[in-house]
Coordinates of C-alpha atoms in Angstrom, one line a residue:
M178 CA 0.0 0.0 0.0
I179 CA 3.0 2.3 0.5
I180 CA 4.1 2.3 -3.1
P181 CA 0.7 3.1 -4.7
G182 CA 0.2 5.6 -1.9
L183 CA 3.4 7.4 -3.0
V184 CA 2.2 7.3 -6.6
S185 CA -1.1 8.9 -5.5
F186 CA 0.9 11.6 -3.7
L187 CA 3.2 12.2 -6.7
Y188 CA 0.3 12.6 -9.2
K189 CA -2.0 14.3 -6.7
D190 CA -5.0 12.2 -7.6
K191 CA -6.4 12.3 -4.0
M192 CA -6.3 8.5 -3.5
E193 CA -3.7 8.4 -0.8
Y194 CA -6.2 8.2 2.0
S195 CA -7.7 5.1 0.5
F196 CA -4.3 3.4 0.6
I197 CA -3.6 4.7 4.1
R198 CA -6.9 3.3 5.4
T199 CA -6.2 0.0 3.7
F200 CA -2.7 -0.1 5.2
F201 CA -3.9 0.3 8.8
T202 CA -6.9 -2.0 8.3
T203 CA -4.7 -4.8 6.9
L204 CA -2.1 -4.2 9.6
L205 CA -4.8 -4.5 12.4
I206 CA -6.2 -7.7 10.9
G207 CA -2.8 -9.1 10.6
L208 CA -1.9 -8.4 14.2
I209 CA -5.2 -9.9 15.4
L210 CA -4.4 -13.1 13.4
W211 CA -0.8 -13.2 14.4
F212 CA -0.9 -12.5 18.1
P213 CA -2.7 -15.8 19.3
N214 CA -0.2 -17.8 17.2
K215 CA 3.0 -15.8 17.9
N216 CA 4.7 -18.6 19.9
R217 CA 3.9 -21.4 17.4
N218 CA 6.9 -22.5 15.5
Q219 CA 6.6 -25.8 13.7
E220 CA 6.7 -27.1 10.2
L221 CA 3.4 -27.3 8.3
N222 CA 2.2 -30.8 7.3
Q223 CA 0.8 -31.3 3.8
K224 CA -2.8 -30.7 4.7
E225 CA -2.0 -27.5 6.6
G226 CA 0.1 -26.4 3.5
F227 CA -2.9 -26.7 1.2
L228 CA -5.2 -25.0 3.7
A229 CA -2.7 -22.2 4.3
V230 CA -2.1 -21.4 0.6
S231 CA -5.9 -21.4 -0.2
L232 CA -6.7 -19.2 2.8
F233 CA -3.7 -16.9 2.0
W234 CA -5.1 -16.2 -1.5
I235 CA -8.6 -15.8 -0.4
V236 CA -7.7 -13.4 2.4
L237 CA -5.2 -11.5 0.4
G238 CA -7.6 -11.1 -2.5
S239 CA -10.3 -9.9 -0.1
L240 CA -8.0 -7.4 1.5
G241 CA -6.7 -6.3 -1.9
S242 CA -10.1 -5.1 -2.7
L243 CA -10.1 -2.4 0.0
P244 CA -8.4 0.4 -2.0
F245 CA -11.2 0.0 -4.5
V246 CA -13.9 -0.1 -1.8
F247 CA -12.4 3.0 0.0
S248 CA -12.2 5.0 -3.2
D249 CA -14.4 8.0 -3.3
E250 CA -13.9 8.8 -7.0
P251 CA -14.6 6.6 -8.7
R252 CA -17.1 4.8 -6.5
I253 CA -16.6 1.0 -6.9
P254 CA -19.1 -1.4 -5.3
I255 CA -17.9 -4.3 -3.2
T256 CA -18.5 -7.0 -5.8
E257 CA -16.7 -5.1 -8.5
A258 CA -13.8 -4.4 -6.1
F259 CA -13.5 -8.0 -5.2
F260 CA -13.6 -9.0 -8.9
E261 CA -10.9 -6.5 -9.8
S262 CA -8.7 -7.6 -6.9
F263 CA -8.9 -11.3 -7.5
S264 CA -8.5 -10.8 -11.3
G265 CA -5.3 -8.9 -10.6
L266 CA -3.8 -11.3 -8.1
T267 CA -4.6 -14.4 -10.1
T268 CA -3.1 -12.6 -13.2
T269 CA -6.4 -13.3 -15.0
G270 CA -6.6 -9.7 -16.4
A271 CA -10.4 -9.6 -16.7
T272 CA -11.7 -6.2 -15.7
N273 CA -15.1 -4.8 -14.7
L274 CA -13.9 -1.2 -14.7
A275 CA -14.7 1.1 -17.6
R276 CA -13.0 4.3 -18.8
L277 CA -9.5 3.3 -17.6
N278 CA -8.1 6.5 -19.2
H279 CA -10.0 8.6 -16.7
L280 CA -9.2 6.6 -13.5
P281 CA -6.6 7.9 -11.0
R282 CA -3.1 6.9 -11.8
S283 CA -2.5 5.3 -8.4
I284 CA -5.5 3.0 -8.9
L285 CA -4.2 2.0 -12.3
F286 CA -0.7 1.4 -10.8
Y287 CA -2.2 -0.6 -8.0
R288 CA -4.0 -2.9 -10.5
Q289 CA -0.8 -3.5 -12.3
M290 CA 1.1 -4.2 -9.1
L291 CA -1.5 -6.7 -8.0
Q292 CA -0.7 -8.7 -11.1
W293 CA 3.0 -8.5 -10.6
L294 CA 2.8 -9.8 -7.0
G295 CA 0.4 -12.5 -8.0
G296 CA 2.5 -13.6 -11.0
M297 CA 5.4 -15.3 -9.3
G298 CA 3.2 -15.9 -6.3
I299 CA 2.8 -14.2 -3.0
I300 CA 3.5 -17.5 -1.2
V301 CA 6.8 -17.9 -3.1
L302 CA 7.7 -14.3 -2.1
A303 CA 6.8 -15.1 1.5
I304 CA 9.0 -18.2 1.5
A305 CA 11.9 -16.1 0.2
I306 CA 11.7 -13.3 2.7
F307 CA 10.3 -14.8 5.9
P308 CA 13.6 -16.6 6.8
L309 CA 15.1 -13.1 7.2
F310 CA 12.8 -12.8 10.2
G311 CA 13.5 -16.2 11.5
V312 CA 10.4 -17.9 10.0
E313 CA 10.7 -21.0 7.8
C314 CA 7.6 -21.5 5.7
G315 CA 8.6 -24.9 4.5
V316 CA 8.3 -27.1 1.5
Q317 CA 4.6 -27.8 1.8
L318 CA 3.7 -24.2 0.9
Y319 CA 6.1 -24.3 -2.0
K320 CA 4.5 -27.5 -3.4
A321 CA 1.0 -26.1 -3.0
E322 CA 1.8 -22.9 -4.7
I323 CA 4.2 -23.7 -7.6
S324 CA 2.7 -24.7 -10.9
G325 CA 3.2 -27.9 -12.8
P326 CA 2.6 -31.7 -12.3
I327 CA 6.0 -32.4 -10.7
K328 CA 6.7 -30.5 -7.5
E329 CA 9.9 -32.2 -6.3
N330 CA 12.4 -30.5 -8.5
K331 CA 13.9 -27.4 -6.9
I332 CA 16.8 -25.2 -8.0
H333 CA 18.4 -25.3 -4.5
P334 CA 18.1 -27.9 -1.7
R335 CA 16.6 -25.2 0.5
V336 CA 13.1 -24.1 -0.5
S337 CA 13.7 -20.5 0.7
K338 CA 16.8 -20.2 -1.5
T339 CA 14.8 -21.6 -4.5
A340 CA 12.2 -18.9 -3.9
K341 CA 14.8 -16.1 -3.7
T342 CA 16.3 -17.3 -7.0
L343 CA 12.9 -17.4 -8.8
W344 CA 12.0 -13.9 -7.5
S345 CA 15.5 -12.5 -8.5
I346 CA 15.0 -13.7 -12.1
Y347 CA 11.4 -12.3 -12.0
L348 CA 12.7 -8.9 -10.8
L349 CA 15.5 -8.9 -13.4
L350 CA 13.0 -9.6 -16.2
T351 CA 10.7 -6.8 -14.9
V352 CA 13.4 -4.2 -14.8
T353 CA 14.7 -5.2 -18.3
C354 CA 11.1 -5.1 -19.7
A355 CA 10.4 -1.7 -18.2
V356 CA 13.6 -0.2 -19.6
S357 CA 12.9 -1.7 -23.0
L358 CA 9.4 -0.3 -23.1
W359 CA 10.6 3.2 -22.0
M360 CA 13.2 3.2 -24.7
A361 CA 10.6 2.1 -27.2
G362 CA 8.5 5.2 -26.5
M363 CA 6.3 4.6 -23.4
D364 CA 6.4 7.2 -20.7
F365 CA 7.9 6.3 -17.4
F366 CA 4.6 5.5 -15.7
D367 CA 3.3 3.3 -18.5
A368 CA 6.6 1.5 -18.9
I369 CA 6.7 0.4 -15.2
S370 CA 3.0 -0.3 -15.0
H371 CA 3.0 -2.5 -18.2
S372 CA 6.2 -4.3 -17.2
F373 CA 4.3 -5.6 -14.2
S374 CA 1.5 -7.0 -16.2
I375 CA 3.7 -8.3 -19.1
V376 CA 6.2 -10.2 -17.0
S377 CA 3.4 -11.6 -14.9
V378 CA 1.5 -12.6 -18.1
G379 CA -1.4 -10.7 -16.6
G380 CA -3.0 -8.6 -19.3
F381 CA -4.0 -5.5 -17.4
S382 CA -3.4 -2.1 -19.0
T383 CA -3.6 1.5 -18.0
H384 CA -5.6 2.3 -21.2
D385 CA -9.0 1.3 -22.6
E386 CA -7.3 0.5 -25.9
N387 CA -4.8 -1.8 -24.2
I388 CA -1.5 -2.2 -26.0
G389 CA -3.2 -0.8 -29.1
Y390 CA -3.1 2.6 -27.5
F391 CA 0.6 3.0 -28.2
K392 CA 0.4 2.2 -31.9
S393 CA 4.0 1.0 -32.0
Y394 CA 5.4 -2.1 -33.6
W395 CA 8.5 -2.0 -31.4
I396 CA 6.4 -2.0 -28.2
N397 CA 4.4 -4.9 -29.6
Y398 CA 7.5 -6.9 -30.3
I399 CA 8.9 -6.2 -26.9
V400 CA 5.6 -7.3 -25.3
T401 CA 5.6 -10.6 -27.2
F402 CA 9.2 -11.3 -26.4
F403 CA 8.7 -11.0 -22.7
L404 CA 5.5 -12.9 -22.8
I405 CA 7.3 -15.8 -24.4
I406 CA 10.1 -15.6 -21.8
S407 CA 7.7 -15.5 -18.8
S408 CA 5.7 -18.4 -20.2
C409 CA 8.8 -20.6 -20.1
N410 CA 9.8 -22.6 -17.0
F411 CA 11.8 -20.3 -14.8
N412 CA 14.1 -23.1 -13.8
L413 CA 15.4 -23.0 -17.4
H414 CA 16.2 -19.3 -17.1
F415 CA 18.2 -20.0 -13.9
F416 CA 20.2 -22.7 -15.6
L417 CA 20.9 -20.4 -18.5
L418 CA 22.3 -17.8 -16.2
S419 CA 24.3 -20.3 -14.2
R420 CA 25.6 -22.5 -17.0
K421 CA 25.8 -19.8 -19.7
S422 CA 24.4 -22.1 -22.3
F423 CA 21.2 -22.0 -24.4
K424 CA 21.3 -25.8 -24.9
I425 CA 19.3 -26.2 -21.7
Y426 CA 16.2 -24.9 -23.5
W427 CA 16.6 -27.2 -26.5
N428 CA 17.2 -30.2 -24.3
D429 CA 13.9 -29.6 -22.6
L430 CA 10.9 -31.4 -24.3
E431 CA 8.3 -29.1 -22.8
F432 CA 10.1 -26.0 -24.1
K433 CA 10.4 -27.5 -27.6
A434 CA 6.7 -28.4 -27.6
F435 CA 5.8 -24.9 -26.4
I436 CA 7.7 -23.2 -29.3
F437 CA 6.3 -25.7 -31.8
F438 CA 2.8 -24.9 -30.6
Q439 CA 3.4 -21.2 -30.9
I440 CA 4.9 -21.4 -34.4
S441 CA 2.0 -23.7 -35.6
L442 CA -0.6 -21.2 -34.2
I443 CA 1.1 -18.3 -35.8
V444 CA 1.2 -20.0 -39.3
I445 CA -2.4 -21.1 -39.1
A446 CA -3.7 -17.8 -37.8
T447 CA -1.7 -15.8 -40.4
V448 CA -3.0 -17.8 -43.3
V449 CA -6.6 -17.5 -42.1
S450 CA -6.2 -13.7 -41.5
L451 CA -4.7 -13.1 -44.9
F452 CA -7.5 -15.0 -46.5
Y453 CA -10.3 -13.1 -44.8
I454 CA -8.9 -9.6 -44.1
K455 CA -8.6 -7.7 -47.4
D456 CA -9.1 -4.1 -46.3
Q457 CA -5.7 -3.4 -44.7
P458 CA -2.0 -3.8 -45.7
I459 CA -0.6 -7.4 -45.6
L460 CA 2.3 -6.5 -43.2
K461 CA -0.2 -4.9 -40.7
T462 CA -2.3 -8.0 -40.8
V463 CA 0.7 -10.3 -40.3
H464 CA 1.9 -8.1 -37.4
Q465 CA -1.4 -7.9 -35.6
T466 CA -2.0 -11.7 -36.0
F467 CA 1.5 -12.5 -34.6
F468 CA 0.8 -10.3 -31.6
Q469 CA -2.6 -11.6 -30.9
V470 CA -1.5 -15.3 -31.2
I471 CA 1.4 -14.8 -28.7
S472 CA -0.7 -12.7 -26.3
M473 CA -3.7 -15.1 -26.2
S474 CA -1.9 -18.4 -26.3
T475 CA 0.4 -17.4 -23.4
T476 CA -2.8 -16.5 -21.5
A477 CA -1.8 -12.8 -21.2
G478 CA -4.9 -11.4 -23.1
F479 CA -3.3 -8.2 -24.3
S480 CA -4.8 -6.8 -27.5
V481 CA -4.1 -4.4 -30.3
D482 CA -7.6 -4.9 -31.7
N483 CA -11.0 -6.3 -30.4
L484 CA -11.2 -10.0 -31.0
S485 CA -14.7 -9.6 -32.3
N486 CA -13.3 -7.8 -35.3
L487 CA -11.4 -10.9 -36.4
P488 CA -12.8 -13.7 -38.5
T489 CA -14.9 -16.0 -36.2
F490 CA -12.5 -18.9 -36.6
L491 CA -9.5 -17.0 -35.1
P492 CA -11.0 -15.9 -31.8
M493 CA -12.3 -19.4 -31.2
L494 CA -8.8 -20.9 -32.1
L495 CA -7.1 -18.5 -29.7
I496 CA -9.6 -19.1 -27.0
F497 CA -9.0 -22.9 -27.2
S498 CA -5.3 -22.4 -27.3
T499 CA -5.5 -21.0 -23.7
F500 CA -6.4 -24.5 -22.4
I501 CA -2.7 -25.4 -23.1
G502 CA -1.2 -22.1 -21.8
G503 CA 2.4 -21.7 -20.7
C504 CA 5.0 -24.1 -19.4
S505 CA 5.0 -25.5 -15.9
G506 CA 7.1 -23.5 -13.5
S507 CA 6.1 -20.4 -15.4
V508 CA 3.7 -17.6 -14.6
G509 CA 1.4 -18.5 -17.5
G510 CA -2.1 -19.9 -17.1
G511 CA -3.9 -22.8 -18.7
M512 CA -3.4 -26.5 -18.0
K513 CA 0.3 -26.2 -18.9
V514 CA 2.2 -27.6 -21.9
I515 CA 3.7 -30.6 -20.0
R516 CA 0.3 -31.9 -19.0
I517 CA -1.1 -31.8 -22.5
L518 CA 2.1 -33.3 -23.8
L519 CA 2.0 -36.2 -21.3
L520 CA -1.7 -36.8 -22.1
F521 CA -0.7 -37.1 -25.7
L522 CA 2.2 -39.5 -25.0
Q523 CA 0.0 -41.6 -22.7
G524 CA -2.6 -41.9 -25.4
S525 CA 0.1 -42.9 -27.9
T526 CA 1.4 -45.5 -25.4
E527 CA -2.1 -47.0 -25.0
L528 CA -2.4 -47.4 -28.8
K529 CA 0.9 -49.3 -28.9
R530 CA -0.3 -51.6 -26.1
L531 CA -3.4 -52.4 -28.1
V532 CA -1.1 -53.7 -30.9
H533 CA 1.5 -55.3 -28.6
P534 CA -0.4 -56.1 -25.3
N535 CA 2.6 -58.0 -23.8
A536 CA 5.1 -55.3 -24.4
V537 CA 6.3 -53.0 -21.6
Y538 CA 6.2 -49.3 -22.4
T539 CA 7.4 -46.3 -20.3
I540 CA 7.1 -42.6 -21.0
K541 CA 10.6 -41.1 -21.2
I542 CA 11.0 -37.4 -21.5
N543 CA 13.6 -34.8 -20.6
Y544 CA 11.7 -32.5 -18.2
N545 CA 13.5 -30.8 -15.3
G546 CA 16.0 -33.7 -15.1
Y547 CA 13.2 -36.4 -15.1
R548 CA 13.8 -39.1 -17.7
I549 CA 11.1 -41.6 -16.9
L550 CA 7.7 -40.6 -15.4
S551 CA 6.2 -42.9 -12.7
E552 CA 2.6 -44.1 -12.8
K553 CA 2.0 -41.8 -9.9
N554 CA 2.8 -38.8 -12.1
I555 CA 0.6 -40.0 -14.9
E556 CA -2.3 -40.7 -12.5
A557 CA -2.0 -37.2 -11.0
I558 CA -2.2 -35.7 -14.5
W559 CA -5.3 -37.6 -15.4
G560 CA -6.8 -36.7 -12.0
F561 CA -6.0 -33.0 -12.7
F562 CA -7.6 -33.3 -16.2
S563 CA -10.8 -34.9 -14.9
S564 CA -11.1 -32.4 -12.1
Y565 CA -10.5 -29.5 -14.5
I566 CA -13.4 -30.8 -16.7
L567 CA -15.6 -31.1 -13.7
I568 CA -15.0 -27.6 -12.4
F569 CA -15.4 -26.2 -16.0
I570 CA -18.8 -27.9 -16.5
V571 CA -20.2 -27.0 -13.1
S572 CA -19.0 -23.4 -13.4
L573 CA -20.4 -23.1 -16.9
L574 CA -23.8 -24.4 -15.9
L575 CA -24.0 -22.1 -12.9
L576 CA -23.1 -19.1 -15.0
I577 CA -25.7 -19.9 -17.6
A578 CA -28.2 -20.3 -14.7
T579 CA -27.7 -16.6 -13.8
G580 CA -29.0 -15.6 -17.2
V581 CA -25.8 -15.3 -19.3
D582 CA -26.1 -16.6 -22.8
E583 CA -24.3 -19.9 -23.6
F584 CA -21.6 -18.5 -25.9
S585 CA -20.7 -15.7 -23.6
A586 CA -20.8 -18.0 -20.5
F587 CA -18.5 -20.5 -22.3
S588 CA -15.9 -17.9 -23.2
S589 CA -16.1 -16.3 -19.7
I590 CA -15.4 -19.6 -18.0
V591 CA -12.5 -20.4 -20.4
S592 CA -11.2 -16.8 -19.7
T593 CA -11.2 -17.1 -16.0
L594 CA -10.4 -20.7 -15.4
N595 CA -7.3 -20.4 -17.7
N596 CA -6.4 -17.0 -16.1
F597 CA -6.7 -15.5 -19.6
G598 CA -9.0 -12.5 -19.0
T599 CA -10.4 -11.9 -22.5
A600 CA -13.8 -13.2 -23.4
L601 CA -16.1 -13.2 -26.4
G602 CA -19.8 -12.4 -26.9
S603 CA -21.3 -10.0 -24.5
F604 CA -18.1 -9.5 -22.6
S605 CA -15.6 -9.0 -25.4
E606 CA -14.5 -5.6 -24.1
N607 CA -14.9 -6.0 -20.3
F608 CA -17.1 -7.6 -17.6
V609 CA -18.9 -4.4 -16.6
N610 CA -22.3 -5.8 -17.6
M611 CA -21.9 -9.2 -15.9
N612 CA -24.4 -9.7 -13.2
S613 CA -23.2 -9.8 -9.6
I614 CA -23.7 -13.5 -9.0
G615 CA -21.9 -14.3 -12.2
K616 CA -18.9 -12.2 -11.1
W617 CA -18.7 -14.2 -7.9
I618 CA -18.7 -17.4 -9.9
L619 CA -15.9 -16.1 -12.1
I620 CA -13.9 -15.1 -9.0
F621 CA -14.0 -18.7 -7.8
T622 CA -13.0 -20.0 -11.3
M623 CA -10.0 -17.5 -11.2
L624 CA -8.9 -19.0 -7.9
F625 CA -9.3 -22.6 -9.1
G626 CA -7.2 -21.7 -12.2
R627 CA -4.5 -19.9 -10.3
L628 CA -4.2 -22.7 -7.6
E629 CA -4.3 -25.4 -10.3
I630 CA -7.6 -26.9 -9.2
F631 CA -6.3 -29.4 -6.6
T632 CA -5.0 -26.9 -4.0
L633 CA -8.5 -25.4 -3.6
L634 CA -10.7 -28.4 -4.6
I635 CA -9.1 -30.6 -1.9
L636 CA -10.7 -28.4 0.7
F637 CA -14.1 -29.5 -0.4
T638 CA -13.4 -33.3 0.1
P639 CA -14.5 -35.0 3.4
T640 CA -11.2 -36.9 3.5
F641 CA -9.2 -33.6 3.9
W642 CA -11.1 -32.8 7.2
K643 CA -10.7 -36.2 8.7
K644 CA -7.9 -36.6 11.3

């Protein structure tokens, strides 16, 4: 709250009191929660880790809404404030605020900062800095927070050191991105603000026209470059810096699959765009298509044009691409490339077994040092996939029950469950016109997506609450 408060003071937008009130409110709540447990010092078990992470995100998202609630101008109702806060922290990037160009700069900066903090994960940040105060958060929080199907692989033996390394890389990318945007023509405020939402693959912007506001090819290329970097496994970035070799990327099967997927999408989308769009220069069409494909498939959701202006096939293709999303261990959303890849390899293996039922097959891949995946890993991926489908169907039916048309409801659930942010149909521009019940449904799908289903879903199982 201190940094956006300083931004408010600097730009004299009269929002500093909202951040001051929020600061003292959250401080008071924190002290109330901390005081009864101040003498407790023990490692969390696995169940407590899942509960702590889920509650952490719910409480933080709720408290994060306070600057919006305390705002006098503009007046933001509670539901809209919660929606904006959770959308920011989960890096979904769906907004229910209109006329962004007229909002106070401190509020705009705060939205961007929420995405940056949520990108690498508040829990990972806590794991990194709490040991400085003599508090060890432990491996269970790390496993419940970090993305991907395989949680055991860490950069360092100590979880806190792994968290510090990840956040150091994240900070380095943010600074590099901000400087690049500033040199490309953005003003200082926009460069810093957009670096937050780009490196976090969030999608928030300080302008209604999004990235299209700047009308700069250089800015667009910088955005796509950092979206690709942030959608890759951050372990690979660490190994690049430590081993000074790019071979680490090309030896990783998930990275190669991710790049192949991006190139395939770009080729397909470009051919379709050139076939349908005849009223603008070819180079402009190619450039816009390239940007939209990278932005959507990485689940960022930035735009240089409204998706509804594209041929119908393209928005649907890009919406479905968000189911795959980024790599595990990245800040991207979706089900993650490695899971889709392993589902494909598992299907291929089953076909081979039909032909040779007595043969023994194993799935061998180069992923974070793992060569052969165990049955436990495969079962976990199938469990994730089935749980994902269940949450998707239930959320979709609930949203339709609130009165939202089927097409808009489908794209909205895809948008929030994959932490993508951009929808089609009635909500192609923003979610201002979404009914209040629908917004709460979408808030929960954002959380399910950010916590990768299991971390939150497990709290609803009777087994979890048994001793």
